[in-house]
Amino acid sequence: MEIVVSGTRPTGHIHLGNYFGAVKNFVELQHEAQCFFFVADYHSLTTHPNPDDLHDNVRIILSEYLACGLDPEKSTVYVQSDIPEVAELYLILNMFAHKGELERATTFKDKVAKQEKNINAGLLTYPVLQAADIVIHKALKVPVGKDQEQHLEMARTFVNRFNHTFGVDYFPEPQAFSYSKELIKVPGLDGASKMSKSAGEQNTISFYEDEKTIRKKIMRAVTDSGPTQPNSTPPQPIENLFNLMALVSTDDVIAHFKQAYADCSIRYGDLKKQLAEDVVAFTTPFKEKIEAIYHDDALIKRVTAEGAAKARASAQQTLRDVREIIGIRPF
Ligand code: ADP
């Protein structure tokens, strides 16, 4: 069975893009592979989050992932910082990461541009921590987006250097996991970009949001003045609304509005109202589940403790081997 690892930083809430583009796939993957899913709280330290916020955000992400269907019975769901072996492996792998290549990482260059007052070493070595997260379970497959492919390449470089330096064939090269089906790209509400937190609050729809906010956001979504020629191709902002509908509405509803667009009788207000209705119907059960889990202390404690125990067993074995290989041995 393939070993798959994926982490999420505890910032913000899961939006429809995260759900359809990532989490839903993880939920399905649990049946096919041995999965490790973790909340990457060490990773979020690069921006010095407020400690209370950090703690609460870990709880939020856990609640949201569990509500979406990650099953701690099937997968190992854990908090990164519960596995101190990750930090030790990160330290060791840092010896195999070269300054030049870290500086050339696109994500590092972006960060340097964005937070020029806090370019700490943690930002520079972010890909090393990611490599540690992956190889600590000797994972072979990592479900990553396009933006993360460079980091995966770096992880391969670090572990190959490690293997080469000690003349071992210990770490397997982690590869991008490719889904057998086409990945969905969820559009945002701004008419242009994909749904993303970085495109602003108004561009995303999260599960945690209340009905009123969701309706308001959708009613404000960008449109145009309407089709003037029968059977024309909708421009991007309208296409985006149809694509959102494809995720949450019934075939009949979609067919109805497509027909209305084709014969130029469409009223965008009606389309948005229906879309808002269907999004709310879709998100409400998730929201209710998220809230129940978030407030269930016993559940959160049990899931994190069991996840940590399972993840540590795998991590400790790796660290025992690595220490032996590099010569850190008991007397
Ligand atoms: P954001 O862009 O809002 O910061 P993240 O980068 O944290 O979101 O996204 C985490 C994962 O969710 C990504 O690796 C990607 O697989 C998925 N994802 C995010 N936004 C979308 C989207 N609009 N469509 C499809 N998948 C998405």
Coordinates of C-alpha atoms and ligand atoms in Angstrom, one line a residue:
M1 CA 0.0 0.0 0.0
E2 CA 1.3 3.4 -0.9
I3 CA 2.3 5.7 1.9
V4 CA 0.9 9.2 1.4
V5 CA 1.7 12.3 3.6
S6 CA 0.0 15.7 3.5
G7 CA 0.1 18.7 5.9
T8 CA -1.9 21.9 6.2
R9 CA -0.9 25.0 8.0
P10 CA -3.3 26.1 10.7
T11 CA -4.3 29.4 9.2
G12 CA -7.9 30.4 8.4
H13 CA -10.8 28.1 7.6
I14 CA -11.2 25.5 4.8
H15 CA -13.0 27.1 1.8
L16 CA -14.7 25.4 -1.0
G17 CA -11.5 25.5 -3.1
N18 CA -9.6 23.6 -0.4
Y19 CA -12.4 21.1 0.0
F20 CA -13.0 20.2 -3.6
G21 CA -9.4 20.6 -4.6
A22 CA -7.7 18.8 -1.7
V23 CA -9.6 17.6 1.3
K24 CA -12.3 15.7 -0.6
N25 CA -9.6 13.9 -2.4
F26 CA -7.8 13.0 0.8
V27 CA -11.1 11.6 2.2
E28 CA -11.2 9.3 -0.9
L29 CA -7.5 8.5 -0.7
Q30 CA -7.9 7.0 2.8
H31 CA -9.5 3.9 1.3
E32 CA -6.6 3.3 -1.1
A33 CA -3.4 4.3 0.7
Q34 CA -1.8 4.4 4.1
C35 CA -2.3 8.1 4.8
F36 CA -0.7 10.5 7.2
F37 CA -2.5 13.9 7.6
F38 CA -1.1 16.5 9.9
V39 CA -1.6 20.1 11.0
A40 CA 1.6 21.9 10.2
D41 CA 1.9 24.1 13.3
Y42 CA 5.7 24.2 13.3
H43 CA 5.5 25.6 9.7
S44 CA 3.3 28.4 10.8
L45 CA 5.9 29.7 13.3
T46 CA 7.7 31.6 10.6
T47 CA 5.2 34.4 10.9
H48 CA 5.2 34.5 14.7
P49 CA 1.5 33.9 15.2
N50 CA -0.2 34.9 18.5
P51 CA 0.1 31.8 20.8
D52 CA -3.6 31.7 21.6
D53 CA -4.6 32.1 17.9
L54 CA -2.1 29.3 17.0
H55 CA -3.6 26.9 19.5
D56 CA -7.2 27.7 18.4
N57 CA -6.3 27.5 14.7
V58 CA -5.0 24.0 15.2
R59 CA -8.3 23.0 16.8
I60 CA -10.2 24.6 14.0
I61 CA -8.3 22.8 11.2
L62 CA -8.6 19.5 13.0
S63 CA -12.4 20.1 13.5
E64 CA -12.8 21.0 9.8
Y65 CA -10.8 18.0 8.5
L66 CA -12.6 15.6 10.7
A67 CA -16.0 17.1 9.7
C68 CA -15.0 16.8 6.1
G69 CA -14.5 13.1 6.5
L70 CA -10.9 12.4 7.5
D71 CA -11.2 9.3 9.5
P72 CA -8.7 8.7 12.4
E73 CA -9.6 5.0 12.3
K74 CA -8.4 4.8 8.7
S75 CA -5.6 7.4 8.6
T76 CA -3.1 8.9 11.0
V77 CA -4.3 12.4 11.8
Y78 CA -1.9 14.3 14.0
V79 CA -0.4 17.6 15.0
Q80 CA 3.1 18.1 13.7
S81 CA 4.5 19.4 16.9
D82 CA 3.3 16.3 18.8
I83 CA 6.1 14.5 16.9
P84 CA 9.4 16.0 18.2
E85 CA 11.2 13.5 15.9
V86 CA 10.2 15.8 13.0
A87 CA 12.2 18.6 14.6
E88 CA 15.2 16.3 15.0
L89 CA 15.1 15.0 11.4
Y90 CA 14.7 18.6 10.2
L91 CA 18.0 19.5 12.1
I92 CA 19.7 16.5 10.5
L93 CA 18.4 17.2 7.0
N94 CA 19.5 20.8 7.3
M95 CA 23.1 19.5 6.9
F96 CA 22.1 18.3 3.5
A97 CA 20.4 21.5 2.3
H98 CA 22.6 24.1 0.5
K99 CA 22.0 27.7 1.1
G100 CA 22.0 28.6 -2.6
E101 CA 19.3 26.2 -3.5
L102 CA 17.1 27.2 -0.6
E103 CA 17.5 30.9 -1.6
R104 CA 16.5 30.0 -5.2
A105 CA 13.1 28.4 -4.1
T106 CA 10.3 30.4 -5.6
T107 CA 8.3 30.3 -2.4
F108 CA 11.2 31.8 -0.5
K109 CA 11.6 34.6 -3.0
D110 CA 7.9 35.4 -2.7
K111 CA 8.2 35.5 1.0
V112 CA 11.2 37.8 0.9
A113 CA 9.2 40.1 -1.2
K114 CA 6.1 39.9 1.1
Q115 CA 7.6 40.0 4.6
E116 CA 10.9 41.7 4.1
K117 CA 11.2 42.7 7.8
N118 CA 11.1 39.0 9.0
I119 CA 13.2 36.9 6.7
N120 CA 14.2 34.4 9.3
A121 CA 16.1 31.1 8.8
G122 CA 12.9 29.2 9.3
L123 CA 11.5 30.7 6.1
L124 CA 14.7 29.8 4.3
T125 CA 14.7 26.2 5.5
Y126 CA 10.9 25.7 5.2
P127 CA 11.5 23.1 2.4
V128 CA 13.8 21.2 4.7
L129 CA 11.0 20.9 7.4
Q130 CA 8.6 19.8 4.6
A131 CA 11.1 17.2 3.6
A132 CA 11.4 16.0 7.2
D133 CA 7.5 15.8 7.4
I134 CA 7.5 13.6 4.3
V135 CA 10.5 11.3 4.8
I136 CA 9.9 10.7 8.5
H137 CA 7.3 8.2 7.4
K138 CA 9.4 7.1 4.5
A139 CA 6.6 8.3 2.4
L140 CA 6.6 7.7 -1.3
K141 CA 3.7 9.9 -2.4
V142 CA 2.8 13.4 -1.6
P143 CA -0.4 15.0 -3.0
V144 CA 0.9 18.4 -3.9
G145 CA -0.3 21.4 -6.0
K146 CA 1.8 22.8 -8.8
D147 CA 3.3 25.4 -6.5
Q148 CA 4.8 22.7 -4.3
E149 CA 6.5 20.6 -7.0
Q150 CA 9.8 22.5 -6.5
H151 CA 9.8 21.7 -2.8
L152 CA 9.3 18.0 -3.6
E153 CA 12.2 18.2 -5.9
M154 CA 14.3 19.7 -3.1
A155 CA 13.2 16.9 -0.7
R156 CA 14.5 14.4 -3.3
T157 CA 17.8 16.3 -3.4
F158 CA 18.2 16.3 0.4
V159 CA 17.5 12.6 0.8
N160 CA 19.7 11.6 -2.1
R161 CA 22.5 13.6 -0.6
F162 CA 21.9 11.9 2.7
N163 CA 21.9 8.5 1.1
H164 CA 25.0 9.3 -0.9
T165 CA 26.9 10.7 2.0
F166 CA 26.5 7.6 4.1
G167 CA 26.5 5.1 1.2
V168 CA 23.0 3.9 2.1
D169 CA 19.8 3.4 0.3
Y170 CA 17.7 4.4 3.2
F171 CA 15.3 7.1 2.2
P172 CA 13.1 6.5 -0.8
E173 CA 12.6 9.5 -3.2
P174 CA 9.2 11.1 -2.5
Q175 CA 7.1 11.6 -5.6
A176 CA 4.1 13.8 -6.4
F177 CA 1.0 11.7 -6.0
S178 CA -1.1 12.1 -9.1
Y179 CA -4.8 11.5 -8.9
S180 CA -6.3 9.2 -11.5
K181 CA -9.0 11.8 -12.1
E182 CA -8.6 15.4 -13.2
L183 CA -8.3 17.8 -10.3
I184 CA -11.0 20.4 -9.9
K185 CA -10.1 24.1 -9.8
V186 CA -12.7 26.0 -7.9
P187 CA -13.2 29.6 -9.1
G188 CA -13.5 32.5 -6.7
L189 CA -16.2 35.1 -6.6
D190 CA -14.1 37.9 -8.0
G191 CA -14.7 36.8 -11.6
A192 CA -11.1 36.3 -12.3
S193 CA -9.0 34.1 -10.1
K194 CA -9.4 30.8 -8.4
M195 CA -10.9 30.7 -4.9
S196 CA -8.0 31.6 -2.6
K197 CA -7.5 33.2 0.7
S198 CA -4.8 35.4 -0.8
A199 CA -7.4 36.9 -3.2
G200 CA -9.3 38.4 -0.2
E201 CA -12.1 37.4 2.1
Q202 CA -14.8 38.2 -0.4
N203 CA -13.4 35.8 -2.9
T204 CA -13.8 32.6 -0.8
I205 CA -16.7 30.7 0.8
S206 CA -15.8 28.8 3.9
F207 CA -17.8 26.1 5.7
Y208 CA -17.8 28.0 8.9
E209 CA -19.5 31.1 7.5
D210 CA -23.1 31.8 8.4
E211 CA -25.9 31.7 5.8
K212 CA -26.3 35.4 5.6
T213 CA -22.6 36.0 4.8
I214 CA -22.6 33.3 2.2
R215 CA -25.7 34.7 0.5
K216 CA -24.3 38.3 0.6
K217 CA -21.0 37.2 -0.9
I218 CA -22.6 35.3 -3.7
M219 CA -25.1 38.1 -4.5
R220 CA -22.0 40.4 -4.9
A221 CA -20.1 38.1 -7.2
V222 CA -18.9 39.7 -10.3
T223 CA -21.1 39.4 -13.4
D224 CA -21.6 41.4 -16.6
S225 CA -24.5 43.0 -18.3
G226 CA -25.8 39.7 -19.7
P227 CA -25.6 37.8 -23.0
T228 CA -26.8 39.6 -26.2
Q229 CA -26.3 36.9 -28.7
P230 CA -28.0 33.5 -28.4
N231 CA -25.8 30.5 -27.7
S232 CA -22.7 32.7 -26.9
T233 CA -19.9 31.4 -24.7
P234 CA -20.1 32.9 -21.2
P235 CA -17.2 35.2 -20.3
Q236 CA -15.0 34.1 -17.3
P237 CA -17.0 35.6 -14.4
I238 CA -20.2 33.9 -15.6
E239 CA -18.4 30.7 -16.4
N240 CA -17.1 30.8 -12.8
L241 CA -20.6 30.9 -11.5
F242 CA -21.6 28.0 -13.6
N243 CA -18.6 26.1 -12.4
L244 CA -19.5 26.7 -8.8
M245 CA -23.0 25.5 -9.6
A246 CA -21.6 22.3 -11.1
L247 CA -20.2 21.6 -7.6
V248 CA -23.3 22.1 -5.5
S249 CA -26.5 22.3 -7.7
T250 CA -28.6 19.6 -9.3
D251 CA -28.3 18.8 -13.0
D252 CA -31.8 20.2 -13.6
V253 CA -30.9 23.5 -12.0
I254 CA -27.7 23.8 -14.0
A255 CA -29.5 22.9 -17.3
H256 CA -32.2 25.5 -16.6
F257 CA -29.7 28.3 -16.2
K258 CA -27.5 27.2 -19.1
Q259 CA -30.6 27.2 -21.3
A260 CA -31.6 30.7 -19.9
Y261 CA -28.1 31.9 -20.8
A262 CA -28.2 30.4 -24.2
D263 CA -31.5 32.1 -25.1
C264 CA -30.5 35.3 -23.4
S265 CA -33.4 35.2 -20.9
I266 CA -31.1 34.8 -17.9
R267 CA -31.4 37.0 -14.9
Y268 CA -28.2 36.9 -12.9
G269 CA -30.0 37.8 -9.7
D270 CA -32.0 34.5 -10.0
L271 CA -28.9 32.5 -10.9
K272 CA -27.0 33.9 -7.8
K273 CA -30.0 33.4 -5.5
Q274 CA -30.2 29.7 -6.6
L275 CA -26.4 29.3 -6.3
A276 CA -26.5 30.8 -2.8
E277 CA -29.3 28.5 -1.8
D278 CA -27.4 25.5 -3.1
V279 CA -24.1 26.5 -1.5
V280 CA -25.9 27.0 1.9
A281 CA -27.6 23.6 1.6
F282 CA -24.2 22.1 0.9
T283 CA -22.2 23.9 3.6
T284 CA -24.7 23.8 6.5
P285 CA -24.3 20.1 7.4
F286 CA -20.5 20.6 7.4
K287 CA -20.8 23.7 9.5
E288 CA -22.9 21.9 12.1
K289 CA -20.4 19.0 12.2
I290 CA -17.4 21.4 12.5
E291 CA -19.0 23.2 15.4
A292 CA -19.9 19.9 17.3
I293 CA -16.4 18.6 16.9
Y294 CA -14.7 21.9 17.8
H295 CA -16.6 22.0 21.1
D296 CA -16.0 18.3 21.8
D297 CA -12.9 18.4 24.0
A298 CA -12.8 14.7 24.7
L299 CA -12.9 13.9 21.0
I300 CA -10.2 16.4 20.1
K301 CA -8.0 15.1 22.9
R302 CA -8.5 11.5 21.9
V303 CA -7.9 12.0 18.2
T304 CA -4.7 14.0 18.7
A305 CA -3.4 11.6 21.3
E306 CA -4.1 8.5 19.1
G307 CA -2.8 10.3 16.0
A308 CA 0.4 11.3 17.9
A309 CA 1.0 7.8 19.1
K310 CA 0.6 6.3 15.6
A311 CA 2.7 9.0 13.9
R312 CA 5.4 8.7 16.6
A313 CA 5.7 5.0 16.3
S314 CA 6.6 5.5 12.6
A315 CA 8.7 8.6 13.2
Q316 CA 10.7 7.0 16.1
Q317 CA 11.6 4.0 13.9
T318 CA 13.0 6.4 11.3
L319 CA 15.0 8.4 13.8
R320 CA 16.5 5.2 15.3
D321 CA 17.7 4.2 11.9
V322 CA 18.9 7.6 11.0
R323 CA 20.8 8.1 14.2
E324 CA 22.4 4.7 13.7
I325 CA 23.4 5.6 10.1
I326 CA 24.9 8.9 11.0
G327 CA 26.7 7.6 14.1
I328 CA 24.7 9.0 16.9
R329 CA 24.6 5.8 18.9
P330 CA 24.0 4.9 22.5
F331 CA 26.9 4.0 24.7
Ligands
ADP1 P1 -5.3 29.4 -0.4 O1 -4.9 29.6 -1.8 O2 -6.7 29.8 -0.1 O3 -4.2 29.9 0.6 P2 -4.0 26.9 0.1 O4 -2.9 27.3 -0.7 O5 -3.8 26.8 1.6 O6 -5.3 27.8 -0.2 O7 -4.6 25.5 -0.4 C1 -4.4 24.3 0.1 C2 -4.7 23.3 -0.9 O8 -6.1 23.4 -1.3 C3 -3.9 23.4 -2.2 O9 -2.8 22.6 -2.2 C4 -4.9 23.0 -3.3 O10 -4.7 21.6 -3.5 C5 -6.2 23.3 -2.7 N1 -6.9 24.4 -3.3 C6 -6.8 25.7 -2.8 N2 -7.6 26.5 -3.5 C7 -8.1 25.8 -4.5 C8 -9.0 26.1 -5.6 N3 -9.5 27.3 -5.8 N4 -9.4 25.0 -6.4 C9 -8.9 23.8 -6.2 N5 -8.0 23.5 -5.2 C10 -7.7 24.4 -4.4

